[in-house]
Amino acid sequence: MESKKVWYAVMRDNEDTDHGYGSRDLEKAIEMANKMRKSGDEEAYIAVIDPEDDYCIDEIRDF
């Protein structure tokens, strides 16, 4: 059985609830979040999303 691949949603801040912006590739998501931080969204972080139920299973803030 193939394991599911998580979605790395790039979030602007703690108030952001849209998981649509991100990537299935962690390195790409980190690059996207760094661009957000450089453009003024200093609180940007990555939410690790379970694709089956769109539930956040982890957060990555240090990258």
Short mmCIF file of N, CA and C in Angstrom, two decimals:
data_model
loop_
_atom_site.label_atom_id
_atom_site.label_comp_id
_atom_site.label_asym_id
_atom_site.label_seq_id
_atom_site.Cartn_x
_atom_site.Cartn_y
_atom_site.Cartn_z
N MET A 1 0.84 -1.18 0.00
CA MET A 1 0.00 0.00 0.00
C MET A 1 0.89 1.25 0.00
N GLU A 2 0.56 2.19 -0.83
CA GLU A 2 1.32 3.43 -0.92
C GLU A 2 0.93 4.38 0.22
N SER A 3 1.93 4.97 0.87
CA SER A 3 1.63 5.89 1.96
C SER A 3 1.19 7.23 1.40
N LYS A 4 0.32 7.89 2.11
CA LYS A 4 -0.18 9.20 1.66
C LYS A 4 0.91 10.25 1.83
N LYS A 5 0.91 11.21 0.97
CA LYS A 5 1.89 12.28 1.02
C LYS A 5 1.22 13.51 1.62
N VAL A 6 1.82 14.05 2.66
CA VAL A 6 1.24 15.21 3.33
C VAL A 6 1.36 16.46 2.47
N TRP A 7 0.57 17.46 2.80
CA TRP A 7 0.58 18.76 2.14
C TRP A 7 1.24 19.74 3.12
N TYR A 8 2.22 20.49 2.62
CA TYR A 8 2.90 21.50 3.43
C TYR A 8 2.28 22.84 3.06
N ALA A 9 1.33 23.28 3.86
CA ALA A 9 0.63 24.54 3.60
C ALA A 9 1.46 25.69 4.17
N VAL A 10 1.68 26.69 3.35
CA VAL A 10 2.43 27.87 3.79
C VAL A 10 1.42 28.90 4.30
N MET A 11 1.55 29.21 5.58
CA MET A 11 0.60 30.09 6.26
C MET A 11 1.23 31.45 6.54
N ARG A 12 0.46 32.52 6.36
CA ARG A 12 0.96 33.88 6.59
C ARG A 12 1.20 34.16 8.07
N ASP A 13 0.27 33.70 8.92
CA ASP A 13 0.33 33.93 10.36
C ASP A 13 -0.64 32.99 11.05
N ASN A 14 -0.82 33.14 12.36
CA ASN A 14 -1.71 32.25 13.12
C ASN A 14 -3.18 32.43 12.75
N GLU A 15 -3.55 33.56 12.16
CA GLU A 15 -4.94 33.81 11.78
C GLU A 15 -5.29 33.22 10.42
N ASP A 16 -4.30 32.85 9.63
CA ASP A 16 -4.50 32.29 8.30
C ASP A 16 -5.09 30.89 8.42
N THR A 17 -6.18 30.62 7.71
CA THR A 17 -6.82 29.30 7.77
C THR A 17 -6.91 28.63 6.40
N ASP A 18 -6.35 29.24 5.37
CA ASP A 18 -6.42 28.70 4.01
C ASP A 18 -5.22 27.79 3.76
N HIS A 19 -5.47 26.51 3.56
CA HIS A 19 -4.40 25.54 3.32
C HIS A 19 -4.07 25.39 1.84
N GLY A 20 -4.59 26.25 1.00
CA GLY A 20 -4.45 26.10 -0.44
C GLY A 20 -3.08 26.44 -1.00
N TYR A 21 -2.31 27.28 -0.34
CA TYR A 21 -1.01 27.70 -0.83
C TYR A 21 0.06 26.86 -0.17
N GLY A 22 0.84 26.14 -0.96
CA GLY A 22 1.88 25.30 -0.40
C GLY A 22 2.39 24.31 -1.41
N SER A 23 2.89 23.17 -0.92
CA SER A 23 3.49 22.17 -1.80
C SER A 23 3.51 20.82 -1.10
N ARG A 24 3.63 19.76 -1.89
CA ARG A 24 3.83 18.43 -1.32
C ARG A 24 5.31 18.19 -1.04
N ASP A 25 6.15 19.09 -1.51
CA ASP A 25 7.60 19.00 -1.33
C ASP A 25 8.01 19.97 -0.22
N LEU A 26 8.61 19.47 0.85
CA LEU A 26 8.97 20.30 1.99
C LEU A 26 9.96 21.40 1.61
N GLU A 27 10.96 21.08 0.82
CA GLU A 27 11.96 22.09 0.43
C GLU A 27 11.31 23.25 -0.33
N LYS A 28 10.38 22.93 -1.20
CA LYS A 28 9.65 23.96 -1.96
C LYS A 28 8.81 24.82 -1.01
N ALA A 29 8.15 24.18 -0.05
CA ALA A 29 7.33 24.92 0.93
C ALA A 29 8.20 25.85 1.77
N ILE A 30 9.38 25.40 2.15
CA ILE A 30 10.30 26.25 2.92
C ILE A 30 10.71 27.45 2.08
N GLU A 31 10.98 27.22 0.82
CA GLU A 31 11.34 28.32 -0.08
C GLU A 31 10.19 29.33 -0.18
N MET A 32 8.97 28.83 -0.31
CA MET A 32 7.79 29.69 -0.40
C MET A 32 7.61 30.50 0.89
N ALA A 33 7.77 29.85 2.04
CA ALA A 33 7.61 30.54 3.33
C ALA A 33 8.70 31.58 3.53
N ASN A 34 9.92 31.29 3.11
CA ASN A 34 11.00 32.27 3.22
C ASN A 34 10.71 33.50 2.37
N LYS A 35 10.16 33.29 1.18
CA LYS A 35 9.78 34.43 0.32
C LYS A 35 8.72 35.27 1.00
N MET A 36 7.76 34.61 1.65
CA MET A 36 6.71 35.33 2.38
C MET A 36 7.32 36.18 3.48
N ARG A 37 8.23 35.58 4.24
CA ARG A 37 8.87 36.31 5.34
C ARG A 37 9.64 37.51 4.83
N LYS A 38 10.35 37.34 3.71
CA LYS A 38 11.13 38.45 3.15
C LYS A 38 10.24 39.56 2.61
N SER A 39 9.01 39.21 2.21
CA SER A 39 8.11 40.23 1.66
C SER A 39 7.23 40.89 2.72
N GLY A 40 7.48 40.59 4.00
CA GLY A 40 6.76 41.29 5.06
C GLY A 40 5.92 40.44 5.97
N ASP A 41 5.69 39.19 5.65
CA ASP A 41 4.91 38.31 6.51
C ASP A 41 5.86 37.55 7.43
N GLU A 42 6.40 38.26 8.43
CA GLU A 42 7.44 37.70 9.30
C GLU A 42 6.99 36.49 10.10
N GLU A 43 5.68 36.31 10.29
CA GLU A 43 5.17 35.19 11.08
C GLU A 43 4.86 33.96 10.23
N ALA A 44 5.21 33.98 8.95
CA ALA A 44 4.90 32.85 8.07
C ALA A 44 5.49 31.55 8.62
N TYR A 45 4.73 30.49 8.48
CA TYR A 45 5.16 29.17 8.93
C TYR A 45 4.54 28.11 8.03
N ILE A 46 4.89 26.85 8.26
CA ILE A 46 4.37 25.75 7.46
C ILE A 46 3.50 24.87 8.34
N ALA A 47 2.28 24.63 7.88
CA ALA A 47 1.37 23.70 8.55
C ALA A 47 1.42 22.38 7.78
N VAL A 48 1.66 21.29 8.47
CA VAL A 48 1.69 19.98 7.84
C VAL A 48 0.26 19.42 7.87
N ILE A 49 -0.31 19.21 6.69
CA ILE A 49 -1.72 18.87 6.57
C ILE A 49 -1.91 17.42 6.11
N ASP A 50 -2.78 16.70 6.82
CA ASP A 50 -3.17 15.35 6.41
C ASP A 50 -4.13 15.50 5.24
N PRO A 51 -3.80 14.93 4.07
CA PRO A 51 -4.63 15.13 2.89
C PRO A 51 -6.01 14.46 2.96
N GLU A 52 -6.18 13.49 3.83
CA GLU A 52 -7.46 12.79 3.91
C GLU A 52 -8.56 13.64 4.54
N ASP A 53 -8.19 14.45 5.54
CA ASP A 53 -9.23 15.21 6.23
C ASP A 53 -8.90 16.70 6.40
N ASP A 54 -7.84 17.16 5.73
CA ASP A 54 -7.43 18.57 5.78
C ASP A 54 -7.14 19.03 7.21
N TYR A 55 -6.64 18.13 8.05
CA TYR A 55 -6.35 18.42 9.44
C TYR A 55 -4.85 18.69 9.61
N CYS A 56 -4.53 19.73 10.37
CA CYS A 56 -3.13 20.08 10.64
C CYS A 56 -2.56 19.09 11.66
N ILE A 57 -1.53 18.36 11.25
CA ILE A 57 -0.94 17.36 12.14
C ILE A 57 0.39 17.81 12.76
N ASP A 58 0.92 18.94 12.25
CA ASP A 58 2.17 19.45 12.79
C ASP A 58 2.39 20.87 12.23
N GLU A 59 3.30 21.59 12.85
CA GLU A 59 3.68 22.92 12.38
C GLU A 59 5.20 22.99 12.32
N ILE A 60 5.70 23.69 11.31
CA ILE A 60 7.14 23.91 11.18
C ILE A 60 7.36 25.42 11.18
N ARG A 61 7.99 25.90 12.23
CA ARG A 61 8.22 27.35 12.36
C ARG A 61 9.69 27.71 12.28
N ASP A 62 10.56 26.76 12.55
CA ASP A 62 12.00 27.01 12.50
C ASP A 62 12.57 26.36 11.24
N PHE A 63 12.92 27.20 10.29
CA PHE A 63 13.52 26.70 9.06
C PHE A 63 14.47 27.73 8.50
#
